């Protein structure tokens, strides 16, 4: 049995090779993306593990079917880069790895909150200028005395709630389906508005949907406490970024920790060193003094990478052996 891993870093390749030894599967890895150019190298391959960023070329679905390949295992939770109708029409099963380390994202949300509250960026900039004075602009607040609103209390929201609770915060929250397991940790509110109006820290953990699209817009920012901070490690489309930048300038909130930006796709994860960014809103976001911006790295830990690679390999093995897997998307 032989599997091929596309778009693989040296670290991911090593994890896959180790997995192959344990499961008695030959593993070939490549840094190349999965494109039509790769078809000649797929002869004799039983399974594909991929990290697709843009849309998969439509011609690939029938071409893979002709080669007898039955699946593509995406190393990630999202699968919107695949055309499910085309995949199903060509008997290709797309699988994902729905949960690979909620704690990684939760810890990053906590990190962004602490960085903003303790003004670590301002302190760093002053140190670079050799200004070591203690002045009010770098005076922090105590996170443990704050009320934190968790919006979306699924896998990542719950892990984040536990972390804020562990430092002494009062944790409130909202979800369409409140979790009984969070009793004693999250005090559920009846509406998003009720939660955000009380919050010193708001941490977003909902999926993108018509209901959550630009949930944080001008009208919402007007309802926040002026010293509140907003953390988004979920999806960029939850926030109207232009409204956020205006609200920060007007003092409607104190700061924002942004790991996901609505129109990040052309830029992430790529090296744009020395090149201008065409997206002026993105440029304004990353340079705003009240924003800590990070390029969708909340998940990016050694633990998450290992779980992603092994999760995709396990799903591939399931399909090759049994014809299906619990992580199939179509
Ligand atoms: P999940 O499905 O486990 O939880 C999502 C929760 O949101 C669910 O409890 C659901 O009921 C709730 N929800 C959905 N629509 C809602 C609405 N309109 N109002 C209130 N609640 C609503 O998902 P998860 O694995 O916890 O992921 C949460 C978010 O984190 C997703 O947007 C995901 O894309 C994102 N994410 C980001 C990174 C990163 O690196 N930044 C990594 C993984 C996931």
mmCIF file with all atom_site columns, C-alpha atoms in Angstrom, residues 25 29 63 87 102 117 121 147 177 179 183 215 250 299:
data_model
loop_
_atom_site.group_PDB
_atom_site.id
_atom_site.type_symbol
_atom_site.label_atom_id
_atom_site.label_alt_id
_atom_site.label_comp_id
_atom_site.label_asym_id
_atom_site.label_entity_id
_atom_site.label_seq_id
_atom_site.pdbx_PDB_ins_code
_atom_site.Cartn_x
_atom_site.Cartn_y
_atom_site.Cartn_z
_atom_site.occupancy
_atom_site.B_iso_or_equiv
_atom_site.pdbx_formal_charge
_atom_site.auth_seq_id
_atom_site.auth_comp_id
_atom_site.auth_asym_id
_atom_site.auth_atom_id
_atom_site.pdbx_PDB_model_num
ATOM 1  C CA . UNK A 1 25  ? 2.319   1.746  4.477   1.00 0.00 ? 25  UNK A CA 1
ATOM 2  C CA . UNK A 1 29  ? 5.951   13.074 0.366   1.00 0.00 ? 29  UNK A CA 1
ATOM 3  C CA . UNK A 1 63  ? -8.580  12.251 -13.621 1.00 0.00 ? 63  UNK A CA 1
ATOM 4  C CA . UNK A 1 87  ? -16.008 14.856 -5.944  1.00 0.00 ? 87  UNK A CA 1
ATOM 5  C CA . UNK A 1 102 ? -8.510  22.909 20.408  1.00 0.00 ? 102 UNK A CA 1
ATOM 6  C CA . UNK A 1 117 ? -4.080  43.748 28.437  1.00 0.00 ? 117 UNK A CA 1
ATOM 7  C CA . UNK A 1 121 ? 3.673   45.434 22.014  1.00 0.00 ? 121 UNK A CA 1
ATOM 8  C CA . UNK A 1 147 ? -15.433 39.325 32.541  1.00 0.00 ? 147 UNK A CA 1
ATOM 9  C CA . UNK A 1 177 ? -26.751 25.170 21.799  1.00 0.00 ? 177 UNK A CA 1
ATOM 10 C CA . UNK A 1 179 ? -23.253 22.984 26.630  1.00 0.00 ? 179 UNK A CA 1
ATOM 11 C CA . UNK A 1 183 ? -21.930 24.246 33.980  1.00 0.00 ? 183 UNK A CA 1
ATOM 12 C CA . UNK A 1 215 ? -21.623 40.173 13.305  1.00 0.00 ? 215 UNK A CA 1
ATOM 13 C CA . UNK A 1 250 ? -13.087 56.441 17.801  1.00 0.00 ? 250 UNK A CA 1
ATOM 14 C CA . UNK A 1 299 ? -3.617  26.408 15.509  1.00 0.00 ? 299 UNK A CA 1
#
